[in-house]
mmCIF file of C-alpha atoms in Angstrom:
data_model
loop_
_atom_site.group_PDB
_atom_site.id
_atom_site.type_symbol
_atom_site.label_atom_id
_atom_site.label_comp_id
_atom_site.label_asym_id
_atom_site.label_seq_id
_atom_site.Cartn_x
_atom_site.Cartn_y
_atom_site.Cartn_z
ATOM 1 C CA UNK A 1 -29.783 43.853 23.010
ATOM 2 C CA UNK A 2 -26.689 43.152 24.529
ATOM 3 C CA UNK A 3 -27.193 39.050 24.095
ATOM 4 C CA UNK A 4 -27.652 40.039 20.188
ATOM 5 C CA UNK A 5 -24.558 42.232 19.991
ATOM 6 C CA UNK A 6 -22.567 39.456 21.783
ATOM 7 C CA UNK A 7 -23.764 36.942 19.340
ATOM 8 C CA UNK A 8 -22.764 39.189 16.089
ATOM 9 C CA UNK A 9 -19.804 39.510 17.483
ATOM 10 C CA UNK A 10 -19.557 35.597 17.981
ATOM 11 C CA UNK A 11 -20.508 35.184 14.520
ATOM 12 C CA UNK A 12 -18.085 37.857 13.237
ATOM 13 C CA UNK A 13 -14.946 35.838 15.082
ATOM 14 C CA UNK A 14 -16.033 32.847 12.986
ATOM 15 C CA UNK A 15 -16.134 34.518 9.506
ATOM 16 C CA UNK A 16 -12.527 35.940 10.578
ATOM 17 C CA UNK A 17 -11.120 32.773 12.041
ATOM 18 C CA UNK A 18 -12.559 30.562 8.906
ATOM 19 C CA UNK A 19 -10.839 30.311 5.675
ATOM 20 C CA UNK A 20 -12.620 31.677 2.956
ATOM 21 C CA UNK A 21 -14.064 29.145 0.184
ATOM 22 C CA UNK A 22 -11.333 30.216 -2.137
ATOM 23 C CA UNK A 23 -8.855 28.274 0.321
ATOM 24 C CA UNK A 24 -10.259 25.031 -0.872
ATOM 25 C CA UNK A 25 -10.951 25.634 -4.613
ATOM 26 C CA UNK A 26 -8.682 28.156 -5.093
ATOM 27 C CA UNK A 27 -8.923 30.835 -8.429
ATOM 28 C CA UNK A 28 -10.555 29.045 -10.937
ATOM 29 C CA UNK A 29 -8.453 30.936 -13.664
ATOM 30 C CA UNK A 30 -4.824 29.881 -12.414
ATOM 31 C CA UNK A 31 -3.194 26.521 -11.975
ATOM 32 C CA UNK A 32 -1.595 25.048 -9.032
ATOM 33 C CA UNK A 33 1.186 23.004 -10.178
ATOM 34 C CA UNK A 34 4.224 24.367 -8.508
ATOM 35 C CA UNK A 35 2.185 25.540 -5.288
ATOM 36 C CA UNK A 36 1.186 21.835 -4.728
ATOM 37 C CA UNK A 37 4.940 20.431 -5.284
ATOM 38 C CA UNK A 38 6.122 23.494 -2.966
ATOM 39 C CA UNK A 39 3.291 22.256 0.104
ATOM 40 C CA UNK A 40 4.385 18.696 -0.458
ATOM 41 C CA UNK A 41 7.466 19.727 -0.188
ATOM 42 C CA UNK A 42 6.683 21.555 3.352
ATOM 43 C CA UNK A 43 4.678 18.904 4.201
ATOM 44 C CA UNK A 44 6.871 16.061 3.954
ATOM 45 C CA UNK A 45 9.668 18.377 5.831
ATOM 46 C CA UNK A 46 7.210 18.779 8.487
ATOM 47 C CA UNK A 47 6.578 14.853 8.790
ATOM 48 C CA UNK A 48 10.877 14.077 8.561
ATOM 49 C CA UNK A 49 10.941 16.604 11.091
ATOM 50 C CA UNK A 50 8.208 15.023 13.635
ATOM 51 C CA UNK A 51 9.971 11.899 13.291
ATOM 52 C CA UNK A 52 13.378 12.865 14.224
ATOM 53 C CA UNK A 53 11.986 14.692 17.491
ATOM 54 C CA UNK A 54 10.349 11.405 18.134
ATOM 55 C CA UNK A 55 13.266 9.307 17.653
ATOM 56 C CA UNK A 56 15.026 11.571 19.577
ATOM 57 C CA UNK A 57 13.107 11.046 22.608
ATOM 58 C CA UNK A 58 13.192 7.434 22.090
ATOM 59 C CA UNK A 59 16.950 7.318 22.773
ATOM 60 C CA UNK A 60 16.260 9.264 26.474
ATOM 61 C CA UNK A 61 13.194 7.223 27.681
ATOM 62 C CA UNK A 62 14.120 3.805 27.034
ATOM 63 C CA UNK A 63 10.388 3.343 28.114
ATOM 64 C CA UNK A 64 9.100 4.380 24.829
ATOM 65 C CA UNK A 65 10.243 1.963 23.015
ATOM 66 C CA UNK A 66 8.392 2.157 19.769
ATOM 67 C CA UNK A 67 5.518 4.892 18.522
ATOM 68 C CA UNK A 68 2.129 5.063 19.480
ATOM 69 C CA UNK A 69 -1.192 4.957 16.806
ATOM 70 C CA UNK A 70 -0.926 8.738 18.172
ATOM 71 C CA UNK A 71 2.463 9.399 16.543
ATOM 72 C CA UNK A 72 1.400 7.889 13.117
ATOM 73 C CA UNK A 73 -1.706 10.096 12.839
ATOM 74 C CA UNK A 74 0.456 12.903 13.731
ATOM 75 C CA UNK A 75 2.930 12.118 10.810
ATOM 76 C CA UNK A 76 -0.416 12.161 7.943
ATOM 77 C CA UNK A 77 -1.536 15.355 9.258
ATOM 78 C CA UNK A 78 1.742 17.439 8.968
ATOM 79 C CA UNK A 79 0.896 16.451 5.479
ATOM 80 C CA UNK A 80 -2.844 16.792 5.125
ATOM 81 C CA UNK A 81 -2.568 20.303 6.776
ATOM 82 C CA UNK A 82 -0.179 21.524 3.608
ATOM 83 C CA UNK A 83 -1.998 19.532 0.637
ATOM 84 C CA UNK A 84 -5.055 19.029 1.229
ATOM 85 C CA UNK A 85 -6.760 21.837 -0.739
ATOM 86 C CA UNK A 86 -5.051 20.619 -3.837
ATOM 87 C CA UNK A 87 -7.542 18.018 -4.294
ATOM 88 C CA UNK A 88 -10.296 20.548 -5.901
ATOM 89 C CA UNK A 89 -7.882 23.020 -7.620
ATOM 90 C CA UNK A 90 -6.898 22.952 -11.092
ATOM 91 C CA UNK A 91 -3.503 21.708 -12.211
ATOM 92 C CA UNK A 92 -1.871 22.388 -15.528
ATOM 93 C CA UNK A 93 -0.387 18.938 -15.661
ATOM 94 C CA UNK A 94 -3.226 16.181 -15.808
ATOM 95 C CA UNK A 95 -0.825 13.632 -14.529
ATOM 96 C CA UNK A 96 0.573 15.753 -12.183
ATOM 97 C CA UNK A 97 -2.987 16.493 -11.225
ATOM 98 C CA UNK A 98 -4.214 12.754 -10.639
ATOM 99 C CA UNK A 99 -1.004 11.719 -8.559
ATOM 100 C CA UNK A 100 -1.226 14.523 -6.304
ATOM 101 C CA UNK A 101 -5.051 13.798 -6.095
ATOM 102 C CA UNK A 102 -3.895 10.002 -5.359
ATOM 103 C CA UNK A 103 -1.598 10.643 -2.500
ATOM 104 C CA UNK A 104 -3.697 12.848 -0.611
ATOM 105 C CA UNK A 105 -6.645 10.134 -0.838
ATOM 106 C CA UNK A 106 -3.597 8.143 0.364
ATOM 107 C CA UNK A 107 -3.253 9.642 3.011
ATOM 108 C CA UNK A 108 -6.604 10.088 4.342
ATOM 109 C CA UNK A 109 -7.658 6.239 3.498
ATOM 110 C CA UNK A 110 -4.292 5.931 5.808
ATOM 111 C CA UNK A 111 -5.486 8.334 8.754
ATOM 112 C CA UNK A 112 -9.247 6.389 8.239
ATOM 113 C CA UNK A 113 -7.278 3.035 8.834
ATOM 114 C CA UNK A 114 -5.757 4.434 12.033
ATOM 115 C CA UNK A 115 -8.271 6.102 13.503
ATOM 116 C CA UNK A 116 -10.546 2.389 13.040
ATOM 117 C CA UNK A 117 -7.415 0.530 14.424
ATOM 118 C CA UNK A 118 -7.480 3.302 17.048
ATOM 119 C CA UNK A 119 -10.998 2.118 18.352
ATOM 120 C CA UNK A 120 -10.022 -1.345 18.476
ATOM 121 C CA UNK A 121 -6.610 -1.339 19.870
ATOM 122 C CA UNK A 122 -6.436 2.043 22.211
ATOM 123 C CA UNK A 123 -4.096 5.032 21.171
ATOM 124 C CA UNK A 124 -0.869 3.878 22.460
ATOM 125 C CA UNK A 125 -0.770 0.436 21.317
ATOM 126 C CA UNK A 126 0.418 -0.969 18.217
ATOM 127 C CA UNK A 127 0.589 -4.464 16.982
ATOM 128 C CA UNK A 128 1.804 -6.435 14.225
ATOM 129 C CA UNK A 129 -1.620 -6.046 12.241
ATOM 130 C CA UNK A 130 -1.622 -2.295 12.758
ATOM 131 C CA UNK A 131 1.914 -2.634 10.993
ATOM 132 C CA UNK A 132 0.797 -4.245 8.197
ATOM 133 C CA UNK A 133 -2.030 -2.211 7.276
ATOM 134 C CA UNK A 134 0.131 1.455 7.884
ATOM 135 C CA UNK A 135 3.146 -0.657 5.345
ATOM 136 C CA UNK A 136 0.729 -1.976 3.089
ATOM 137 C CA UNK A 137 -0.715 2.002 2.733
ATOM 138 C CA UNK A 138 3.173 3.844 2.700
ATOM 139 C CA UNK A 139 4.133 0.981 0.200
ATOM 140 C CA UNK A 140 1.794 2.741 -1.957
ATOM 141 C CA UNK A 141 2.721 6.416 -0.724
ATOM 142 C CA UNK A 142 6.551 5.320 -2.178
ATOM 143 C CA UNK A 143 5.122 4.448 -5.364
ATOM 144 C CA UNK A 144 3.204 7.789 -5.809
ATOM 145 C CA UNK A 145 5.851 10.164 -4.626
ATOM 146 C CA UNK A 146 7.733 8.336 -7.044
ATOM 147 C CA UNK A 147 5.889 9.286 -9.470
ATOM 148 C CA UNK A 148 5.334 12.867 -8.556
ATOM 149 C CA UNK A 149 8.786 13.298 -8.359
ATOM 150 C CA UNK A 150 9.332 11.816 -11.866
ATOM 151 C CA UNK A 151 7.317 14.642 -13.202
ATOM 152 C CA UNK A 152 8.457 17.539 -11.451
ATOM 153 C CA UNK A 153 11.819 17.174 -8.325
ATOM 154 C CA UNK A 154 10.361 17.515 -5.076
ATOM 155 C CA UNK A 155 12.560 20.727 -3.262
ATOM 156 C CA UNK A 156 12.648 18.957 -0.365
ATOM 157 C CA UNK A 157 15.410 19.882 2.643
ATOM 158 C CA UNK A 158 16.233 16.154 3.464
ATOM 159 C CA UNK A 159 17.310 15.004 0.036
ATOM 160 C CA UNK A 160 18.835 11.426 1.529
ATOM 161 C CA UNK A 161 15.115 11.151 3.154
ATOM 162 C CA UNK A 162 13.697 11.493 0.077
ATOM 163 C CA UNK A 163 16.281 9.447 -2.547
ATOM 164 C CA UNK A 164 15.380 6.646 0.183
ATOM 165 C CA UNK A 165 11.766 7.158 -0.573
ATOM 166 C CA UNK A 166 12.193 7.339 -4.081
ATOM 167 C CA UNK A 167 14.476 4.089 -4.232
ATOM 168 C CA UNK A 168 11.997 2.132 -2.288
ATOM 169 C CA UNK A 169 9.210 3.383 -4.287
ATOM 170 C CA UNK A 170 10.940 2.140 -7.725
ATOM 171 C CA UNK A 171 11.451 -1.741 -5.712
ATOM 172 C CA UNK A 172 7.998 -1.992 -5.135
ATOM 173 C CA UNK A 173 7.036 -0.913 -8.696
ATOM 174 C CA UNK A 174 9.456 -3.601 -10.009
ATOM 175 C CA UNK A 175 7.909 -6.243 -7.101
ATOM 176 C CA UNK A 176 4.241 -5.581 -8.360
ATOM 177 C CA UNK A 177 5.431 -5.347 -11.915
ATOM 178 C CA UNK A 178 6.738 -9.235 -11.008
ATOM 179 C CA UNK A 179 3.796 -10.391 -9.411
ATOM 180 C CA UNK A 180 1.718 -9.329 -11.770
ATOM 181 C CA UNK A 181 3.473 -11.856 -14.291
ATOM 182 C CA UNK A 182 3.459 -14.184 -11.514
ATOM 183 C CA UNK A 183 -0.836 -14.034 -10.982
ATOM 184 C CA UNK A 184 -1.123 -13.946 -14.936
ATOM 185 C CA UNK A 185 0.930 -16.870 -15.152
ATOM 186 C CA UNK A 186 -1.226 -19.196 -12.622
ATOM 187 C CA UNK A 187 -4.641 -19.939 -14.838
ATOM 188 C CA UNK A 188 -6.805 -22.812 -13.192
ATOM 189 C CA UNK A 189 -7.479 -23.818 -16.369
ATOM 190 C CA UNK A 190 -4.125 -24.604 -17.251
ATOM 191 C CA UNK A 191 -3.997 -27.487 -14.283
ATOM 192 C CA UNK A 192 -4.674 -31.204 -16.201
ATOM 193 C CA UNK A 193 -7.012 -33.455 -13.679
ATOM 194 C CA UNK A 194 -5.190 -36.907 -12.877
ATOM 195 C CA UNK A 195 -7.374 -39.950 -10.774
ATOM 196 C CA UNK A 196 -4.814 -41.796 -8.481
ATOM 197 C CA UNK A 197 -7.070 -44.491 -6.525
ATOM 198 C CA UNK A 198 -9.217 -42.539 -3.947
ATOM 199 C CA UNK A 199 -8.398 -38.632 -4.883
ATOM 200 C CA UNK A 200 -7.772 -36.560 -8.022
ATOM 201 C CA UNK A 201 -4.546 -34.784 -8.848
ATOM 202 C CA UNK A 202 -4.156 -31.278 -10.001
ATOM 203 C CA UNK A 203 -0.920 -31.049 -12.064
ATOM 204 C CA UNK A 204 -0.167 -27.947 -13.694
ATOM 205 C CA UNK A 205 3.874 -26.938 -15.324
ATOM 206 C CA UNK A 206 4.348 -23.622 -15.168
ATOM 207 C CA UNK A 207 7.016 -21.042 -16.938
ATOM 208 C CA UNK A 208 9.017 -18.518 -14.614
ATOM 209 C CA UNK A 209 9.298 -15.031 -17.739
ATOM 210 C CA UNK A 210 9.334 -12.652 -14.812
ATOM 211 C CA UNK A 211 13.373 -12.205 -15.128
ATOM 212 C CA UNK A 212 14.320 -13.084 -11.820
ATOM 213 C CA UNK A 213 14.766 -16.517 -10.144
ATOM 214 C CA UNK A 214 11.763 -17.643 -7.782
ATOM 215 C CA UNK A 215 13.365 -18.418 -3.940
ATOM 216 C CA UNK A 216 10.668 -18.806 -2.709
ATOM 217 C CA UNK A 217 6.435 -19.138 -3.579
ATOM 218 C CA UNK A 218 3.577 -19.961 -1.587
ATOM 219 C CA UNK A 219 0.397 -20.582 -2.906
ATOM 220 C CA UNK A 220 -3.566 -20.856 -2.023
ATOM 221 C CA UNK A 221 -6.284 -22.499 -3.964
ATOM 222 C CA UNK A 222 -9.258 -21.606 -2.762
ATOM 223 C CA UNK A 223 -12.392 -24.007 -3.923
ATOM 224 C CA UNK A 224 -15.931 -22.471 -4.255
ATOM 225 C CA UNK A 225 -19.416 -23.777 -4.685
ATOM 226 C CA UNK A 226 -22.289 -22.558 -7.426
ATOM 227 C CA UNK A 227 -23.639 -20.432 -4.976
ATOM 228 C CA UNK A 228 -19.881 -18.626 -5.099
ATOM 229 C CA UNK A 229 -19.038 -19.214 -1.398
ATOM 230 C CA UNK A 230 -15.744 -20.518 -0.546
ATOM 231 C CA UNK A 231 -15.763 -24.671 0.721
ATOM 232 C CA UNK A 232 -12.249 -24.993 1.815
ATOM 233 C CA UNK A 233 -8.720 -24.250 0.528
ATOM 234 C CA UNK A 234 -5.343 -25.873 0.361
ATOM 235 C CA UNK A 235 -1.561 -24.212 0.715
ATOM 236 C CA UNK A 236 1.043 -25.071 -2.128
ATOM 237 C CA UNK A 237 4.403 -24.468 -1.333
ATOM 238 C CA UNK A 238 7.041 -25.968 -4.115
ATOM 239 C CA UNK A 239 10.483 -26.672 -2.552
ATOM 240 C CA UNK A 240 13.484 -25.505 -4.559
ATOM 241 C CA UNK A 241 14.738 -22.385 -6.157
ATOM 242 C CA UNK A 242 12.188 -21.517 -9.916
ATOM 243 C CA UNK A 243 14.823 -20.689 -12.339
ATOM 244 C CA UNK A 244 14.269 -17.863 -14.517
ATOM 245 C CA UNK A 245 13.141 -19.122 -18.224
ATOM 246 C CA UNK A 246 12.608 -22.827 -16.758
ATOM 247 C CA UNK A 247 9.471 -24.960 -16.008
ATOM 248 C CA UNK A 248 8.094 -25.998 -12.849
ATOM 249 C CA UNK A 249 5.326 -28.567 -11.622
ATOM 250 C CA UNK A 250 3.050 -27.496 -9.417
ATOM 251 C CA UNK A 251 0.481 -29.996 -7.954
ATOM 252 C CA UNK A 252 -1.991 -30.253 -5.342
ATOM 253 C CA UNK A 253 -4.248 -33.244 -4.247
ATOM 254 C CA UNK A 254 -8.699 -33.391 -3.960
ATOM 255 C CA UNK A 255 -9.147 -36.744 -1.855
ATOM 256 C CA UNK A 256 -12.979 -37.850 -2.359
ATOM 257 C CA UNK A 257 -13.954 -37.467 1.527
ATOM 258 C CA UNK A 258 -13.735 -33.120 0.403
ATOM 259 C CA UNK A 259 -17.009 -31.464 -0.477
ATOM 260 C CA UNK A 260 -17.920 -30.662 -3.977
ATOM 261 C CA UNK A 261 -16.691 -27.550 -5.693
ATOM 262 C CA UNK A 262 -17.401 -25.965 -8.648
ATOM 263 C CA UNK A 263 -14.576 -24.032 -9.900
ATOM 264 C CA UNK A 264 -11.012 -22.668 -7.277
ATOM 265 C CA UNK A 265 -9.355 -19.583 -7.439
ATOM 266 C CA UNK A 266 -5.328 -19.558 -7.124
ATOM 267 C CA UNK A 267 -3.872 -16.852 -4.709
ATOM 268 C CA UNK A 268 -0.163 -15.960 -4.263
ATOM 269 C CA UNK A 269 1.354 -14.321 -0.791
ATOM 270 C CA UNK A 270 3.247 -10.856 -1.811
ATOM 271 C CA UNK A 271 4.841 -11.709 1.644
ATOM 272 C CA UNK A 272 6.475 -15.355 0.955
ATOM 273 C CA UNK A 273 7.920 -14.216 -2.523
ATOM 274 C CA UNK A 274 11.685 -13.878 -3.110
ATOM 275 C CA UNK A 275 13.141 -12.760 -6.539
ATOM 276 C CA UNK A 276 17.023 -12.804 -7.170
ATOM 277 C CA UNK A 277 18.785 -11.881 -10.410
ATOM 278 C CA UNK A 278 22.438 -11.650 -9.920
ATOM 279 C CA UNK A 279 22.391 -10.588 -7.092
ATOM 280 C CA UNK A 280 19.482 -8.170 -6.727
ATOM 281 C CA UNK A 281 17.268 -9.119 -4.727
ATOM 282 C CA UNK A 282 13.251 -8.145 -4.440
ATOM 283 C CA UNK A 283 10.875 -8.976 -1.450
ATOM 284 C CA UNK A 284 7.713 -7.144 -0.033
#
């Protein structure tokens, strides 16, 4: 009797202590804009916050140099905690909707990352590829609270924080929006096939339209077989700056000693491109 008391109360203490199912779908009859923008909002004051405590403490133990995988999780769940339940309640703004659903997968793809890196690495250490994943994901965290914030202002506390966010987030727009010309511009089919003695010569001219003068390109062609698996691959990397509006030859060599391919693929590094026009200046 008393074990079955003791477990109704157990079971009572749970009900209490867990949220209810409205928490995560919320009233079906009412929209969420402005709660969502006012979590964010919390949220991302909650994150500013976590980092300045942790900066602080950098500057009195000179031990702790740099965060720890720890620290970064830490950052996506002052989030998470705020804005997660958004992601099944109803919005009266269908854009405003599918951003806000977009950053919060953000996030979580981000923490998912982590936690795998986590495993691999150990909780306090972080390496150069751990960086690169956690920029390549808060690249695309700029971008969307860009375009939240485009919709409806984001009443955060730490405006700079924010308009330093928000500038960054329009950059990368403007580098992708580049690139994209860049990748569209680079069509294998557009390369004319020249036999010099023992190899063939792949010669294609190429127009910069992307606005901005090149500094710098690096390119891989990757050459496949007819069973689609890759054979080898070869690095381009022009010398020279690609004027804007100008043409430029790009060429690579196939000596007859490499295996047969049927078709190659052309690949451009975000990471080795450099865009200038008058002055302003665009790099990943």
């Amino acid at each position: 009797m008393i074990k079955r008391i003791g477990l109704a109360l157990l079971l009572l203490l749970i009900g209490l202590l867990l949220p209810s199912p409205n928490y995560f779908i919320g009233d079906k009859n009412k929209t969420y804009d402005n709660e969502f923008i006012n979590s964010l909002a919390k949220g991302l004051n909650n994150r500013w916050g976590i980092v300045y405590l942790n900066d602080k403490d950098k500057v009195k133990d000179k031990d702790k140099d740099k965060e720890s995988i720890k620290d970064f999780r830490d950052y996506i769940d002052c989030e998470l905690i705020e804005i997660d339940k958004y992601n099944n309640r109803n919005f009266k703004d269908p854009k405003l909707k599918e951003f806000a659903n977009a950053y919060i997968n953000n996030l979580k793809e981000t923490k998912e990352a982590i936690l795998k890196k986590k495993s691999i690495l150990g909780e306090n250490f972080v390496d150069s590829t751990f960086t690169d994943e956690w920029y390549k994901y808060q690249r695309k965290r700029y971008e969307l609270l860009l375009d939240i914030n485009s919709i409806v202002e984001i009443p955060v506390k730490n405006k700079k924080s924010l308009n330093k966010i928000l500038k960054s987030g329009k950059e990368i727009k403007e580098f992708n929006r580049v690139y994209g010309i860049l990748v569209d511009t680079f069509k294998p089919e557009d390369f004319e096939v020249e036999n010099v003695r023992n190899e063939k010569r792949y010669i294609g001219n190429f127009e910069n339209t992307t606005g901005y003068d090149v500094g710098h390109i690096y390119l891989t062609i990757h050459f496949y077989d007819e069973k689609d698996e890759g054979v080898f691959s070869i690095s381009v990397e022009p010398e020279g700056i690609w004027k804007n509006g100008t043409k430029k030859s790009f060429e690579f060599p196939i000596y007859d000693s490499d295996k047969e391919f049927k078709y190659f693929k052309i690949f451009i590094s975000k990471k080795s491109l450099r865009f200038n026009r008058k002055g302003y200046f665009l790099e990943y």
